[in-house]
CSV table of C-alpha atoms and ligand atoms in Angstrom, one decimal:
chain,number,residue,atom,x,y,z
A,210,MET,CA,0.0,0.0,0.0
A,211,ASN,CA,1.3,3.4,-1.0
A,212,GLN,CA,1.6,5.5,2.2
A,213,ALA,CA,1.6,8.9,0.5
A,214,LEU,CA,-1.5,11.0,1.2
A,215,TYR,CA,-2.5,13.0,-1.9
A,216,ASP,CA,-4.5,16.2,-1.6
A,217,VAL,CA,-6.4,15.3,-4.8
A,218,THR,CA,-6.4,12.2,-7.0
A,219,VAL,CA,-7.5,12.9,-10.6
A,220,ILE,CA,-8.9,9.9,-12.5
A,221,GLY,CA,-8.5,10.5,-16.3
A,222,GLY,CA,-5.8,12.3,-18.2
A,223,GLY,CA,-7.9,13.7,-21.0
A,224,PRO,CA,-8.3,17.5,-21.4
A,225,ALA,CA,-10.5,17.7,-18.2
A,226,GLY,CA,-8.3,15.7,-15.9
A,227,ALA,CA,-4.9,17.0,-17.2
A,228,THR,CA,-6.1,20.6,-16.8
A,229,ALA,CA,-7.4,19.9,-13.3
A,230,ALA,CA,-4.1,18.2,-12.3
A,231,ALA,CA,-2.0,21.1,-13.8
A,232,ASP,CA,-4.1,23.8,-12.0
A,233,LEU,CA,-3.9,21.9,-8.6
A,234,ALA,CA,-0.1,21.2,-8.9
A,235,ARG,CA,0.5,24.9,-9.8
A,236,GLN,CA,-1.0,25.7,-6.4
A,237,GLY,CA,1.5,23.5,-4.7
A,238,LEU,CA,-1.0,20.7,-3.9
A,239,GLN,CA,0.0,17.0,-3.9
A,240,VAL,CA,-1.8,15.6,-7.0
A,241,LEU,CA,-1.9,12.2,-8.5
A,242,LEU,CA,-3.0,12.0,-12.1
A,243,VAL,CA,-4.2,8.5,-13.1
A,244,ASP,CA,-4.9,7.5,-16.7
A,245,ARG,CA,-5.3,4.0,-18.0
A,246,GLY,CA,-3.5,4.9,-21.2
A,247,GLY,CA,-3.2,2.8,-24.4
A,248,ARG,CA,-5.9,4.5,-26.5
A,249,ILE,CA,-6.1,7.6,-28.6
A,250,LYS,CA,-9.4,9.4,-27.8
A,251,PRO,CA,-11.7,9.3,-30.8
A,252,CYS,CA,-12.3,12.9,-31.7
A,253,GLY,CA,-12.6,15.4,-34.6
A,254,GLY,CA,-10.2,17.6,-32.7
A,255,ALA,CA,-11.9,21.0,-33.5
A,256,ILE,CA,-11.1,23.7,-30.9
A,257,PRO,CA,-11.8,27.5,-30.7
A,258,PRO,CA,-8.6,29.6,-30.6
A,259,ARG,CA,-9.8,30.9,-27.3
A,260,LEU,CA,-8.8,27.6,-25.8
A,261,LEU,CA,-5.1,28.3,-26.6
A,262,SER,CA,-5.0,31.6,-24.8
A,263,GLU,CA,-7.3,30.7,-21.9
A,264,PHE,CA,-5.4,27.5,-21.1
A,265,ASP,CA,-2.0,28.6,-22.2
A,266,VAL,CA,-1.6,26.0,-24.9
A,267,PRO,CA,1.0,26.7,-27.7
A,268,GLU,CA,-0.2,27.2,-31.3
A,269,SER,CA,2.4,24.6,-32.4
A,270,LEU,CA,-0.1,21.9,-31.3
A,271,LEU,CA,-2.4,22.9,-34.1
A,272,ALA,CA,-2.4,20.5,-37.0
A,273,ALA,CA,-4.5,22.8,-39.2
A,274,ARG,CA,-6.4,26.1,-39.1
A,275,VAL,CA,-9.8,26.1,-40.6
A,276,SER,CA,-11.1,29.4,-42.1
A,277,GLU,CA,-14.4,28.2,-43.6
A,278,ALA,CA,-17.1,25.8,-42.8
A,279,ARG,CA,-19.1,24.2,-45.6
A,280,MET,CA,-22.7,23.3,-44.5
A,281,VAL,CA,-24.2,20.6,-46.9
A,282,SER,CA,-28.0,20.2,-47.0
A,283,PRO,CA,-30.1,17.1,-47.8
A,284,ALA,CA,-30.5,18.3,-51.4
A,285,ASN,CA,-26.8,18.7,-51.7
A,286,ARG,CA,-26.9,22.5,-51.6
A,287,HIS,CA,-24.1,24.0,-49.7
A,288,VAL,CA,-23.4,27.2,-47.8
A,289,ASP,CA,-19.8,28.2,-47.2
A,290,MET,CA,-19.5,30.2,-43.9
A,291,GLU,CA,-16.2,32.1,-43.6
A,292,VAL,CA,-15.1,32.0,-39.9
A,293,LEU,CA,-15.6,35.6,-39.1
A,294,GLY,CA,-13.1,37.1,-36.7
A,295,GLY,CA,-11.0,34.0,-36.1
A,296,TYR,CA,-10.5,30.4,-37.2
A,297,VAL,CA,-11.2,26.9,-36.0
A,298,GLY,CA,-8.1,25.0,-34.8
A,299,MET,CA,-7.6,21.3,-35.3
A,300,VAL,CA,-5.6,19.2,-32.9
A,301,ASP,CA,-4.5,15.6,-32.9
A,302,ARG,CA,-5.6,14.1,-29.7
A,303,ALA,CA,-2.6,11.8,-29.2
A,304,GLU,CA,-0.3,14.7,-29.2
A,305,PHE,CA,-2.6,17.3,-27.6
A,306,ASP,CA,-3.6,15.1,-24.6
A,307,GLU,CA,0.0,13.9,-24.0
A,308,TRP,CA,1.2,17.5,-24.0
A,309,LEU,CA,-1.4,18.4,-21.4
A,310,ARG,CA,-0.4,15.4,-19.2
A,311,GLN,CA,3.3,16.3,-19.5
A,312,ARG,CA,2.6,19.8,-18.5
A,313,ALA,CA,0.7,18.6,-15.4
A,314,ALA,CA,3.7,16.4,-14.5
A,315,ALA,CA,6.2,19.3,-15.1
A,316,LEU,CA,4.2,21.4,-12.7
A,317,GLY,CA,4.5,18.7,-10.0
A,318,ALA,CA,1.6,16.2,-10.4
A,319,ARG,CA,2.6,12.6,-10.2
A,320,ARG,CA,1.5,10.6,-13.2
A,321,LEU,CA,0.4,7.0,-12.9
A,322,THR,CA,-0.7,4.6,-15.7
A,323,GLY,CA,-3.5,2.6,-14.1
A,324,THR,CA,-7.2,2.0,-14.0
A,325,PHE,CA,-9.6,3.3,-11.4
A,326,VAL,CA,-11.6,0.4,-9.8
A,327,GLY,CA,-13.3,1.9,-6.8
A,328,VAL,CA,-13.2,3.9,-3.6
A,329,ASP,CA,-13.5,3.2,0.1
A,330,ARG,CA,-13.7,5.2,3.3
A,331,ASP,CA,-12.2,4.0,6.6
A,332,PRO,CA,-14.0,5.4,9.6
A,333,ALA,CA,-10.7,5.3,11.4
A,334,ARG,CA,-9.3,7.9,8.9
A,335,PRO,CA,-11.9,10.6,8.5
A,336,GLY,CA,-11.4,13.1,5.7
A,337,GLU,CA,-9.6,10.5,3.6
A,338,LEU,CA,-10.4,8.2,0.8
A,339,THR,CA,-8.8,4.9,-0.2
A,340,VAL,CA,-8.8,4.8,-4.0
A,341,THR,CA,-8.3,1.3,-5.6
A,342,LEU,CA,-6.5,1.1,-8.9
A,343,THR,CA,-5.1,-1.6,-11.1
A,344,THR,CA,-1.6,-1.2,-12.6
A,345,ASP,CA,-0.3,-4.0,-14.9
A,346,GLY,CA,-3.1,-6.3,-13.6
A,347,GLN,CA,-2.1,-5.7,-10.0
A,348,GLU,CA,-4.6,-4.1,-7.6
A,349,HIS,CA,-3.3,-1.5,-5.2
A,350,SER,CA,-4.6,1.5,-3.4
A,351,VAL,CA,-3.7,5.1,-2.8
A,352,ARG,CA,-4.8,7.6,-0.1
A,353,SER,CA,-6.3,10.9,-1.0
A,354,ARG,CA,-8.4,13.7,0.6
A,355,LEU,CA,-10.4,14.3,-2.6
A,356,LEU,CA,-11.2,12.7,-5.9
A,357,ILE,CA,-11.8,14.3,-9.3
A,358,GLY,CA,-13.6,12.0,-11.8
A,359,ALA,CA,-12.5,13.1,-15.3
A,360,ASP,CA,-12.7,9.6,-16.7
A,361,GLY,CA,-14.9,10.4,-19.7
A,362,ALA,CA,-18.4,9.7,-21.0
A,363,GLN,CA,-18.7,6.3,-19.3
A,364,SER,CA,-17.2,7.5,-16.0
A,365,ARG,CA,-16.8,4.8,-13.4
A,366,VAL,CA,-16.2,7.4,-10.8
A,367,ALA,CA,-19.7,9.0,-11.6
A,368,GLU,CA,-21.3,5.6,-11.6
A,369,LEU,CA,-19.9,4.6,-8.2
A,370,CYS,CA,-19.8,7.9,-6.4
A,371,ILE,CA,-22.5,10.2,-7.8
A,372,PRO,CA,-25.6,8.2,-8.9
A,373,GLN,CA,-28.1,10.2,-11.0
A,374,ARG,CA,-31.8,10.0,-11.0
A,375,ARG,CA,-32.0,10.2,-14.8
A,376,ALA,CA,-30.3,8.1,-17.4
A,377,ARG,CA,-27.5,9.8,-19.2
A,378,LYS,CA,-28.1,11.1,-22.8
A,379,PHE,CA,-25.6,10.2,-25.5
A,380,VAL,CA,-24.9,10.7,-29.1
A,381,TYR,CA,-22.8,7.8,-30.5
A,382,ALA,CA,-20.0,9.0,-32.7
A,383,TYR,CA,-17.6,7.2,-35.0
A,384,HIS,CA,-14.9,8.5,-37.2
A,385,GLU,CA,-12.2,7.3,-39.6
A,386,VAL,CA,-8.8,9.0,-39.8
A,387,VAL,CA,-7.6,8.9,-43.3
A,388,GLN,CA,-4.5,10.0,-45.1
A,389,VAL,CA,-5.1,12.8,-47.7
A,390,SER,CA,-2.8,13.6,-50.5
A,391,GLU,CA,-2.1,17.0,-51.8
A,392,ALA,CA,-4.3,16.2,-54.8
A,393,MET,CA,-7.2,15.0,-52.7
A,394,ARG,CA,-7.0,18.1,-50.5
A,395,GLY,CA,-6.8,20.4,-53.6
A,396,GLY,CA,-7.7,24.1,-53.5
A,397,ASP,CA,-9.2,25.3,-50.2
A,398,ALA,CA,-10.0,21.9,-48.8
A,399,GLY,CA,-7.1,21.9,-46.3
A,400,SER,CA,-8.5,24.9,-44.6
A,401,ARG,CA,-12.2,24.1,-44.9
A,402,CYS,CA,-14.3,21.8,-42.7
A,403,GLU,CA,-17.5,20.2,-43.9
A,404,VAL,CA,-20.6,19.6,-41.9
A,405,TRP,CA,-23.1,17.3,-43.6
A,406,TYR,CA,-26.8,17.6,-42.7
A,407,GLN,CA,-28.3,14.6,-44.5
A,408,GLY,CA,-30.7,12.1,-43.0
A,409,ASP,CA,-29.0,9.0,-44.3
A,410,ILE,CA,-25.6,10.3,-43.0
A,411,SER,CA,-27.1,11.1,-39.6
A,412,PRO,CA,-30.8,11.0,-38.8
A,413,ASP,CA,-30.5,13.4,-35.8
A,414,PHE,CA,-27.0,14.9,-35.7
A,415,TYR,CA,-24.5,15.4,-38.5
A,416,GLY,CA,-21.5,14.1,-40.4
A,417,TRP,CA,-18.2,15.9,-40.6
A,418,VAL,CA,-15.0,16.1,-42.6
A,419,PHE,CA,-12.3,17.9,-40.6
A,420,PRO,CA,-8.9,18.6,-42.2
A,421,HIS,CA,-5.8,17.8,-40.1
A,422,GLY,CA,-2.9,18.6,-42.5
A,423,SER,CA,-1.8,15.3,-44.0
A,424,THR,CA,-4.8,13.5,-42.5
A,425,ALA,CA,-8.6,14.1,-42.1
A,426,SER,CA,-11.2,13.0,-39.6
A,427,ILE,CA,-14.4,11.8,-41.3
A,428,GLY,CA,-17.2,10.8,-39.0
A,429,VAL,CA,-20.9,10.8,-38.0
A,430,GLY,CA,-22.9,10.9,-34.8
A,431,THR,CA,-26.4,9.8,-33.9
A,432,ALA,CA,-28.4,9.1,-30.8
A,433,ARG,CA,-30.3,6.5,-32.7
A,434,ARG,CA,-29.4,2.9,-31.7
A,435,GLY,CA,-29.0,0.4,-34.5
A,436,PHE,CA,-28.0,3.1,-37.0
A,437,SER,CA,-24.9,1.9,-38.8
A,438,LEU,CA,-22.3,4.6,-38.2
A,439,ARG,CA,-19.7,2.7,-40.2
A,440,GLN,CA,-21.9,2.5,-43.3
A,441,ALA,CA,-22.9,6.1,-43.0
A,442,THR,CA,-19.2,7.1,-42.7
A,443,MET,CA,-18.4,5.0,-45.8
A,444,GLU,CA,-21.2,6.9,-47.6
A,445,LEU,CA,-19.8,10.2,-46.4
A,446,ARG,CA,-16.3,9.3,-47.6
A,447,SER,CA,-17.8,8.5,-51.0
A,448,ARG,CA,-19.8,11.8,-51.1
A,449,SER,CA,-16.9,13.9,-50.0
A,450,GLY,CA,-14.4,12.3,-52.5
A,451,LEU,CA,-12.4,10.5,-49.9
A,452,LEU,CA,-13.5,6.9,-50.5
A,453,ASP,CA,-10.0,5.9,-51.7
A,454,ALA,CA,-8.1,7.8,-49.0
A,455,PRO,CA,-5.9,5.2,-47.1
A,456,LEU,CA,-7.3,4.4,-43.6
A,457,VAL,CA,-5.0,5.4,-40.6
A,458,ARG,CA,-7.4,4.2,-37.9
A,459,ARG,CA,-11.1,4.0,-37.1
A,460,GLU,CA,-12.7,4.4,-33.7
A,461,GLY,CA,-15.9,5.4,-31.9
A,462,ALA,CA,-17.2,6.6,-28.5
A,463,PRO,CA,-20.3,8.1,-26.9
A,464,ILE,CA,-20.6,11.8,-26.5
A,465,PRO,CA,-22.7,12.9,-23.5
A,466,ILE,CA,-25.0,15.8,-24.4
A,467,LYS,CA,-26.7,16.7,-21.2
A,468,PRO,CA,-24.9,18.0,-18.1
A,469,LEU,CA,-25.6,15.8,-15.1
A,470,ALA,CA,-27.8,17.2,-12.4
A,471,ARG,CA,-25.1,16.7,-9.8
A,472,TRP,CA,-21.3,16.8,-10.2
A,473,ASP,CA,-20.3,16.2,-6.6
A,474,ASN,CA,-21.2,13.9,-3.8
A,475,GLY,CA,-21.3,16.8,-1.2
A,476,ARG,CA,-18.3,15.1,0.5
A,477,ASP,CA,-15.1,14.3,-1.4
A,478,VAL,CA,-15.8,13.6,-5.1
A,479,VAL,CA,-16.4,16.0,-8.0
A,480,LEU,CA,-16.7,15.3,-11.7
A,481,ALA,CA,-15.4,17.2,-14.7
A,482,GLY,CA,-15.7,17.1,-18.5
A,483,ASP,CA,-17.5,14.2,-20.3
A,484,ALA,CA,-17.8,12.5,-16.9
A,485,ALA,CA,-20.1,15.4,-15.9
A,486,GLY,CA,-21.9,15.3,-19.2
A,487,VAL,CA,-20.7,18.6,-20.6
A,488,VAL,CA,-20.5,18.5,-24.3
A,489,ALA,CA,-22.4,21.1,-26.2
A,490,PRO,CA,-25.6,19.8,-27.9
A,491,ALA,CA,-25.9,20.4,-31.6
A,492,SER,CA,-22.2,20.8,-32.2
A,493,GLY,CA,-20.7,18.0,-30.0
A,494,GLU,CA,-18.0,20.4,-28.9
A,495,GLY,CA,-16.4,19.0,-25.7
A,496,ILE,CA,-12.7,19.8,-25.5
A,497,TYR,CA,-13.0,23.4,-24.5
A,498,TYR,CA,-15.8,22.6,-22.0
A,499,ALA,CA,-13.8,19.7,-20.6
A,500,MET,CA,-10.8,21.9,-19.9
A,501,LEU,CA,-13.0,24.6,-18.3
A,502,GLY,CA,-14.8,21.9,-16.3
A,503,GLY,CA,-11.4,20.6,-15.1
A,504,ARG,CA,-10.3,24.0,-14.1
A,505,LEU,CA,-13.6,24.6,-12.2
A,506,ALA,CA,-13.3,21.2,-10.5
A,507,ALA,CA,-9.7,22.1,-9.5
A,508,ASP,CA,-10.9,25.4,-8.1
A,509,ALA,CA,-13.7,23.8,-6.1
A,510,ALA,CA,-11.3,21.1,-4.8
A,511,ALA,CA,-8.7,23.7,-3.7
A,512,ALA,CA,-11.4,25.7,-2.0
A,513,THR,CA,-12.7,22.6,-0.2
A,514,LEU,CA,-9.2,21.8,1.1
A,515,GLN,CA,-8.6,25.3,2.2
A,516,THR,CA,-11.9,25.8,4.0
A,517,ALA,CA,-12.7,22.2,5.0
A,518,ASP,CA,-16.2,23.0,3.7
A,519,CYS,CA,-17.4,20.3,1.3
A,520,ARG,CA,-20.2,22.5,0.0
A,521,GLN,CA,-17.5,24.2,-2.1
A,522,LEU,CA,-17.4,21.2,-4.4
A,523,ALA,CA,-20.8,22.2,-5.8
A,524,MET,CA,-19.3,25.5,-7.0
A,525,ALA,CA,-17.9,23.6,-10.0
A,526,ARG,CA,-21.3,22.9,-11.6
A,527,ARG,CA,-22.8,26.2,-10.4
A,528,ARG,CA,-20.1,28.3,-12.0
A,529,PHE,CA,-20.1,26.3,-15.2
A,530,MET,CA,-23.9,26.5,-15.7
A,531,ARG,CA,-23.9,30.2,-14.8
A,532,ALA,CA,-21.4,30.8,-17.6
A,533,HIS,CA,-22.7,28.3,-20.2
A,534,GLY,CA,-26.0,26.9,-19.2
A,535,ARG,CA,-27.9,29.3,-21.5
A,536,VAL,CA,-25.8,28.4,-24.6
A,537,PHE,CA,-26.3,24.7,-23.9
A,538,TRP,CA,-30.0,25.2,-23.6
A,539,VAL,CA,-30.2,27.1,-26.9
A,540,LEU,CA,-28.0,24.5,-28.7
A,541,GLY,CA,-30.2,21.7,-27.2
A,542,MET,CA,-33.3,23.4,-28.7
A,543,MET,CA,-31.5,23.9,-32.0
A,544,GLN,CA,-30.6,20.2,-32.2
A,545,TYR,CA,-34.2,19.2,-31.2
A,546,PHE,CA,-35.8,21.3,-33.9
A,547,TRP,CA,-33.4,21.6,-36.8
A,548,TYR,CA,-31.9,18.1,-36.8
A,549,ALA,CA,-35.3,16.4,-36.8
A,550,SER,CA,-36.0,15.8,-40.5
A,551,ASP,CA,-34.5,16.4,-43.9
A,552,ARG,CA,-37.1,19.2,-44.5
A,553,ARG,CA,-35.9,21.0,-41.4
A,554,ARG,CA,-32.2,20.3,-42.1
A,555,GLU,CA,-32.8,21.9,-45.6
A,556,GLY,CA,-34.2,25.0,-43.9
A,557,PHE,CA,-31.4,25.1,-41.4
A,558,VAL,CA,-28.7,25.0,-44.0
A,559,LYS,CA,-30.5,27.7,-46.0
A,560,MET,CA,-30.7,29.8,-42.9
A,561,CYS,CA,-26.9,29.6,-42.6
A,562,ARG,CA,-26.7,31.9,-45.6
A,563,ASP,CA,-28.0,34.7,-43.5
A,564,PRO,CA,-25.3,37.1,-42.4
A,565,ASP,CA,-27.0,37.6,-39.0
A,566,VAL,CA,-26.9,33.8,-38.4
A,567,GLN,CA,-23.3,33.6,-39.5
A,568,ARG,CA,-22.2,36.4,-37.2
A,569,LEU,CA,-24.1,35.1,-34.2
A,570,THR,CA,-22.8,31.5,-34.8
A,571,TRP,CA,-19.1,32.5,-35.0
A,572,ASP,CA,-19.5,34.9,-32.1
A,573,ALA,CA,-20.9,32.2,-29.9
A,574,TYR,CA,-18.3,29.6,-31.0
A,575,LEU,CA,-15.3,31.8,-30.8
A,576,HIS,CA,-16.2,33.7,-27.7
A,577,LYS,CA,-18.3,31.2,-25.8
A,578,ARG,CA,-21.1,33.6,-25.2
A,579,LEU,CA,-24.4,34.7,-26.8
A,580,SER,CA,-23.7,38.1,-28.2
A,581,ARG,CA,-25.6,40.9,-26.5
A,582,ARG,CA,-24.1,43.5,-28.8
A,583,ASP,CA,-26.8,43.2,-31.5
A,584,PRO,CA,-30.2,42.4,-30.0
A,585,LEU,CA,-31.9,43.2,-33.3
A,586,ALA,CA,-29.9,40.5,-35.0
A,587,HIS,CA,-31.2,38.0,-32.4
A,588,LEU,CA,-34.7,39.2,-33.1
A,589,ARG,CA,-34.3,38.9,-36.9
A,590,VAL,CA,-32.9,35.4,-36.5
A,591,PHE,CA,-35.7,34.5,-34.1
A,592,PHE,CA,-38.4,35.5,-36.7
A,593,LYS,CA,-36.6,33.7,-39.5
A,594,ASP,CA,-36.4,30.6,-37.3
A,595,ILE,CA,-40.1,30.7,-36.7
A,596,LYS,CA,-40.9,31.3,-40.4
A,597,GLN,CA,-38.7,28.3,-41.4
A,598,LEU,CA,-40.2,26.1,-38.8
A,599,LEU,CA,-43.8,27.0,-39.8
A,600,ILE,CA,-43.6,27.1,-43.5
A,601,GLY,CA,-40.3,25.3,-44.3
A,602,PRO,CA,-37.6,26.4,-46.7
A,603,ALA,CA,-38.6,28.5,-49.7
A,604,PRO,CA,-37.4,27.0,-53.0
A,605,SER,CA,-34.1,28.6,-54.0
B,772,FAD,C1,-15.9,10.8,-32.5
B,772,FAD,C2,-15.9,12.0,-31.7
B,772,FAD,C3,-15.6,13.3,-32.2
B,772,FAD,C4,-15.5,14.4,-31.4
B,772,FAD,N1,-15.1,15.6,-32.0
B,772,FAD,C5,-14.9,16.7,-31.2
B,772,FAD,C6,-14.4,17.9,-31.8
B,772,FAD,O1,-14.1,18.0,-33.0
B,772,FAD,N2,-14.2,19.0,-31.0
B,772,FAD,C7,-14.5,18.9,-29.6
B,772,FAD,O2,-14.4,19.9,-28.9
B,772,FAD,N3,-15.0,17.8,-29.1
B,772,FAD,C8,-15.2,16.6,-29.8
B,772,FAD,N4,-15.6,15.5,-29.3
B,772,FAD,C9,-15.9,15.5,-27.8
B,772,FAD,C10,-14.5,15.4,-27.0
B,772,FAD,O3,-13.7,14.4,-27.6
B,772,FAD,C11,-14.8,15.2,-25.5
B,772,FAD,O4,-15.8,16.0,-25.1
B,772,FAD,C12,-13.5,15.4,-24.7
B,772,FAD,O5,-12.5,14.5,-25.1
B,772,FAD,C13,-13.8,15.3,-23.2
B,772,FAD,O6,-12.6,15.3,-22.5
B,772,FAD,P1,-12.5,14.6,-21.1
B,772,FAD,O7,-11.2,14.9,-20.5
B,772,FAD,O8,-13.7,14.9,-20.2
B,772,FAD,O9,-12.7,13.0,-21.4
B,772,FAD,P2,-11.8,12.1,-22.3
B,772,FAD,O10,-11.1,12.9,-23.4
B,772,FAD,O11,-12.7,11.0,-22.7
B,772,FAD,O12,-10.7,11.6,-21.3
B,772,FAD,C14,-11.0,10.6,-20.3
B,772,FAD,C15,-9.7,9.9,-19.9
B,772,FAD,O13,-10.0,9.1,-18.8
B,772,FAD,C16,-9.3,7.9,-19.0
B,772,FAD,N5,-10.1,6.8,-18.3
B,772,FAD,C17,-11.3,6.4,-18.5
B,772,FAD,N6,-11.7,5.5,-17.6
B,772,FAD,C18,-10.7,5.3,-16.8
B,772,FAD,C19,-10.5,4.6,-15.6
B,772,FAD,N7,-11.4,3.7,-15.1
B,772,FAD,N8,-9.2,4.7,-15.0
B,772,FAD,C20,-8.3,5.5,-15.4
B,772,FAD,N9,-8.4,6.3,-16.5
B,772,FAD,C21,-9.6,6.2,-17.2
B,772,FAD,C22,-9.2,7.6,-20.5
B,772,FAD,O14,-8.1,6.9,-20.8
B,772,FAD,C23,-9.1,9.1,-21.0
B,772,FAD,O15,-7.8,9.5,-21.2
B,772,FAD,C24,-15.7,14.3,-30.0
B,772,FAD,C25,-16.0,13.1,-29.5
B,772,FAD,C26,-16.1,11.9,-30.3
B,772,FAD,C27,-16.4,10.6,-29.6
């Protein structure tokens, strides 16, 4: 048994856990960062540039910068939306996540490759947890005052420590990473991402083609069980001209699209990132929100240790929802209405031509807020929304 007593043990070394561990170590706390390792996180890798400045991540980690998004409708009409006032960054998760973990270690967190198994409390040691892990098939335990569960969408920490009253909501996503030659990329393709809104590609979400320099991520998501993600991805490869691109790897994972009602157990455990259910509906964007969730969980843990007041743990969720709850709600409504049928998807893509829609979309993505600068634009978009919903898209 390891006799060290950690202030915080973080389970999961993805963007959420690595950020939490780095922030805690920076404050001089004793941190253990546990990740089971051995797998690259399936992910399109799209991030807003704001993430780089807010979390002090170097631009050199970007595999590509996207300056335009092509939205493709069920009738194969497309709208090219220039990224106004910025760009969308693309990261490769193997490199990006490892960089974040190494930074946490450089700041003083201890890294351990192992799998979280469970947690116990010994009445003889109040204010302390016994965390059971397996490393190389061997079970052992570590002592810790607090636990952060950043172990992804199927979080074992959440399952064991913070049971929820409602079932979790997921979109199941799958992608193929393919090699793209100069000829395949041609023209602007290296700096343009594609978002496909076609019912046979995804009946309730979307398909994507994201450029990553010499590779591309092509994938689809859906909440519908039984839908063949692989077949749809093959179809998307065909439609986007990448059928013959050599496969590098293929992988899938669930994306949680509803923040859990509780992120902490009111005592010694708090969740962050996918474990807490925080991926933006409609877009599936989770990396930025995971890092923010990791930071807020770290703040809440540090405040709990400092004040010995476990109620501080609830601050992580409260602060997150105060900042982003409204955006999540709007995106949830958008997904519910606009992704429901090909007729609505056609209307949605058509609406993307609107300069107001483009400005508000990029403002929300790049700055992570609903713009208040132009209330009239919101009003105009609202009435166009209603018109599209009631009478459908006008022929173009
Ligand atoms: C196909 C796909 C495409 C996506 N595309 C995008 C995109 O383009 N942009 C975007 O912003 N988001 C995207 N997302 C969402 C994004 O990947 C996640 O929201 C983000 O990775 C969440 O970070 P996290 O740190 O919370 O969890 P994760 O990145 O899942 O990290 C969890 C970590 O916990 C570890 N772990 C799990 N269980 C245990 C255990 N029992 N013991 C020890 N360690 C454990 C895992 O090894 C992993 O390293 C996509 C998701 C999918 C599935």
